[in-house]
Coordinates of C-alpha atoms in Angstrom, one line a residue:
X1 CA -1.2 2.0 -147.6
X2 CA -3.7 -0.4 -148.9
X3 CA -5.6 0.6 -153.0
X4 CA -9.0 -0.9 -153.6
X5 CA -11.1 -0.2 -157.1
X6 CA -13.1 2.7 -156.8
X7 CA -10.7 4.6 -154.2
X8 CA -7.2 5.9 -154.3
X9 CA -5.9 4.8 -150.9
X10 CA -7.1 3.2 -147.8
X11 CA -4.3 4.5 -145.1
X12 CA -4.5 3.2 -141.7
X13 CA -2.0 4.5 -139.0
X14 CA -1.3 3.3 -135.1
X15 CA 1.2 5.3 -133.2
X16 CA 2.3 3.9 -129.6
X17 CA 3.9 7.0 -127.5
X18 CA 5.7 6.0 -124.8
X19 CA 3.4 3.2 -123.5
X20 CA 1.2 6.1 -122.6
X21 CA -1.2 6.4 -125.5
X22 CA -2.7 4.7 -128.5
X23 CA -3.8 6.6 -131.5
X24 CA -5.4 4.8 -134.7
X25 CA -6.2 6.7 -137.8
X26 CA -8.4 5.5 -141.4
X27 CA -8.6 7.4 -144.0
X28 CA -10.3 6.0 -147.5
X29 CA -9.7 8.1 -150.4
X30 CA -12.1 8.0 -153.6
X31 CA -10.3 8.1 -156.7
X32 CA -11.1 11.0 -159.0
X33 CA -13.8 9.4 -160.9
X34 CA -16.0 8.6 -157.9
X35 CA -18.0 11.2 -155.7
X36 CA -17.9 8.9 -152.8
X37 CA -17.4 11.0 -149.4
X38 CA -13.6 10.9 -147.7
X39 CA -14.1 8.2 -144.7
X40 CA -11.8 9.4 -141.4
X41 CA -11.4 7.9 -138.0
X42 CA -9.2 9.0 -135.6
X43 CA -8.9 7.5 -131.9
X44 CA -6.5 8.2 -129.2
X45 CA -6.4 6.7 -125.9
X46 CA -4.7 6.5 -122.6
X47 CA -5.5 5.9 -119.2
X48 CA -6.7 9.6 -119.1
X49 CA -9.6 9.0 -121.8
X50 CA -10.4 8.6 -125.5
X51 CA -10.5 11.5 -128.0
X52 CA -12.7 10.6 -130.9
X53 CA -13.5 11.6 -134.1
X54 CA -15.2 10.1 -137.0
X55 CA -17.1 11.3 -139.9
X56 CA -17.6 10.7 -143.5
X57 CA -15.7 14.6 -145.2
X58 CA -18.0 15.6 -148.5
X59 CA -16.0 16.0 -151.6
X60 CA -19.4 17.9 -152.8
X61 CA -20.3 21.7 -151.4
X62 CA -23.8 19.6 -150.1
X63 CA -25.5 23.2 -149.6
X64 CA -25.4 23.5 -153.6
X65 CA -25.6 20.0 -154.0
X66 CA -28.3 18.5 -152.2
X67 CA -28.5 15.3 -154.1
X68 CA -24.9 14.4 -152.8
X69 CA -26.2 15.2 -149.5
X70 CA -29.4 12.9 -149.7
X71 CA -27.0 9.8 -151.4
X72 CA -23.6 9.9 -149.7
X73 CA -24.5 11.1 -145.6
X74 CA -27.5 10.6 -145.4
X75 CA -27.8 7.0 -144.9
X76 CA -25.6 7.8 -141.9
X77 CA -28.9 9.3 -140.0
X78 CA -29.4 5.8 -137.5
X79 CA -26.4 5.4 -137.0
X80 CA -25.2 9.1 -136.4
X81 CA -28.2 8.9 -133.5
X82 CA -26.9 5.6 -132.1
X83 CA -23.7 7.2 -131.6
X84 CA -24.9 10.9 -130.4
X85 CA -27.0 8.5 -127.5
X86 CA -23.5 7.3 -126.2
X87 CA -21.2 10.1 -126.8
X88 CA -22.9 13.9 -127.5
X89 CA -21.4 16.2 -129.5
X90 CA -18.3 18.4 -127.4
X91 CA -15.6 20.5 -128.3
X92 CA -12.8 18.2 -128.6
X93 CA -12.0 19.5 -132.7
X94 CA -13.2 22.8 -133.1
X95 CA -11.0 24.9 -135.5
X96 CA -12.4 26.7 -137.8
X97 CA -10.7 25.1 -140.9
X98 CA -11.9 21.5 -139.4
X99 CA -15.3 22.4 -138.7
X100 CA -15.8 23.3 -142.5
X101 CA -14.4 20.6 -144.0
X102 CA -16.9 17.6 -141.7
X103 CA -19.9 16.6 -142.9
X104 CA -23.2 17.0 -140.4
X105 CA -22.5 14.0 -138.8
X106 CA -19.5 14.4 -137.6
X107 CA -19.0 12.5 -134.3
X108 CA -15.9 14.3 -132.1
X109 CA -16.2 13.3 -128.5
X110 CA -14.1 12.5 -125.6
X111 CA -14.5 10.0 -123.0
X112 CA -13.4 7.9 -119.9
X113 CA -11.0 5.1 -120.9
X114 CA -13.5 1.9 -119.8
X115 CA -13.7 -0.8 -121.8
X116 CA -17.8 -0.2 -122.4
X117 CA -16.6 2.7 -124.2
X118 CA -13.8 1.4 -125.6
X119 CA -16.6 -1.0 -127.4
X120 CA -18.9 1.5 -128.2
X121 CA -16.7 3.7 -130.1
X122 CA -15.2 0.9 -132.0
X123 CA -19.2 -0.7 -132.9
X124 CA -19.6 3.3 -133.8
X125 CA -16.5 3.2 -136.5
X126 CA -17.4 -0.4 -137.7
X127 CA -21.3 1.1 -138.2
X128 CA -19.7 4.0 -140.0
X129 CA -17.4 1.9 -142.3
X130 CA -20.2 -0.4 -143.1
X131 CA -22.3 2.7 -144.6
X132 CA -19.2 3.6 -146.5
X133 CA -18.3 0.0 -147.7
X134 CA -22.4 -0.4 -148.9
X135 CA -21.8 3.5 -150.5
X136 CA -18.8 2.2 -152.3
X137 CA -20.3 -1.6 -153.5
X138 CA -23.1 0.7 -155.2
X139 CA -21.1 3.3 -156.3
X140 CA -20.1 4.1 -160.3
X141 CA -17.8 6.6 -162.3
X142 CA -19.4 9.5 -162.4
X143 CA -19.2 12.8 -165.3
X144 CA -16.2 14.2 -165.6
X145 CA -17.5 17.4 -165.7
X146 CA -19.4 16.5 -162.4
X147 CA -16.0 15.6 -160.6
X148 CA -14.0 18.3 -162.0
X149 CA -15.5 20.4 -158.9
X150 CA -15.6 17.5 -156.8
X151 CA -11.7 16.8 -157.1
X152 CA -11.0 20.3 -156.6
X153 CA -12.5 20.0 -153.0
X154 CA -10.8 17.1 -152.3
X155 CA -8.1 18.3 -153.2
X156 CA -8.8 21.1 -150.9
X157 CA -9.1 19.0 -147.7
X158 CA -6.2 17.5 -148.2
X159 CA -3.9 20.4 -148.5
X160 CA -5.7 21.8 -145.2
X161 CA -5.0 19.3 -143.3
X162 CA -1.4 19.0 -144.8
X163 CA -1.0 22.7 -143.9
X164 CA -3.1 22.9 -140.4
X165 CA -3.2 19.3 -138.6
X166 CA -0.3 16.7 -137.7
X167 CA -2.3 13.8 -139.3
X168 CA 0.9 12.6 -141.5
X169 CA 1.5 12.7 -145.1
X170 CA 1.3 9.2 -145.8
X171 CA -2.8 9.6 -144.9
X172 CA -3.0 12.5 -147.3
X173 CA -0.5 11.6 -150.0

């Protein structure tokens, strides 16, 4: 667990399981004075292929709040085309509870285990964290009264995938 100003934790996870598969996880968590999106990576991998996912979770409702839309994901757009060339959208994560809580450019893909890949994904989440890393460099306090709301959806993600996925608490709490 890794603290940085401007976010409440950075938590980065690697599992080995039986010299069988990989799995990496990020998570960056503003801190409840900055709007700045929830940045999550997950990547497992064996012999049998990757499983991917990456994405940038709004703390804002972006249908109601447009502006956070327009700031926050959408400097992802390049980027989020780059990576739908390579790997195109599947149904590797598609509960209900997940698919509400990703932003619209949420990459989730599987793929063969070749070390072209391997590269692509990992350019993908460094492209990714570079958007994120300029959001956050630019980023300031914002109203209370702004992240009141805010907090309470991140709040929100967090206990969902507390109560619904196997991610671990020490990338949630």
């Amino acid at each position: 667990l890794y603290k940085a100003p401007k976010l409440e934790k950075i938590a980065l996870g690697v599992g080995a399981f039986r010299e069988k598969l990989m799995s990496y996880a990020l998570m960056i968590w503003p801190d409840d004075n900055h709007a700045l999106p929830v940045f999550s990576s997950y990547w497992a991998d064996s012999a049998k292929g990757s499983f991917f996912i990456l994405d940038m979770y709004p703390i804002a409702d972006c249908i109601r709040d447009l502006p956070y839309l327009d700031k926050y994901l959408a400097p992802l757009d390049d980027v989020y085309e780059k990576g739908l060339d390579s790997f195109p959208p599947s149904r590797v994560r598609s509960e209900n509870w997940f698919r509400v809580v990703c932003s619209p450019y949420l990459i989730a893909t599987e793929a063969e285990a070749t070390p072209e890949n391997r590269d692509k994904l990992l350019d993908l989440t460094a492209d990714y964290l570079r958007v994120y890393i300029d959001l956050w460099k630019k980023e300031g306090p914002s109203p209370a009264a702004y992240m009141k709301e805010l907090n309470v959806r991140k709040n929100a993600i967090r206990a969902v995938f507390q109560a619904r996925d196997s991610i671990g608490d020490m990338m949630l709490t």
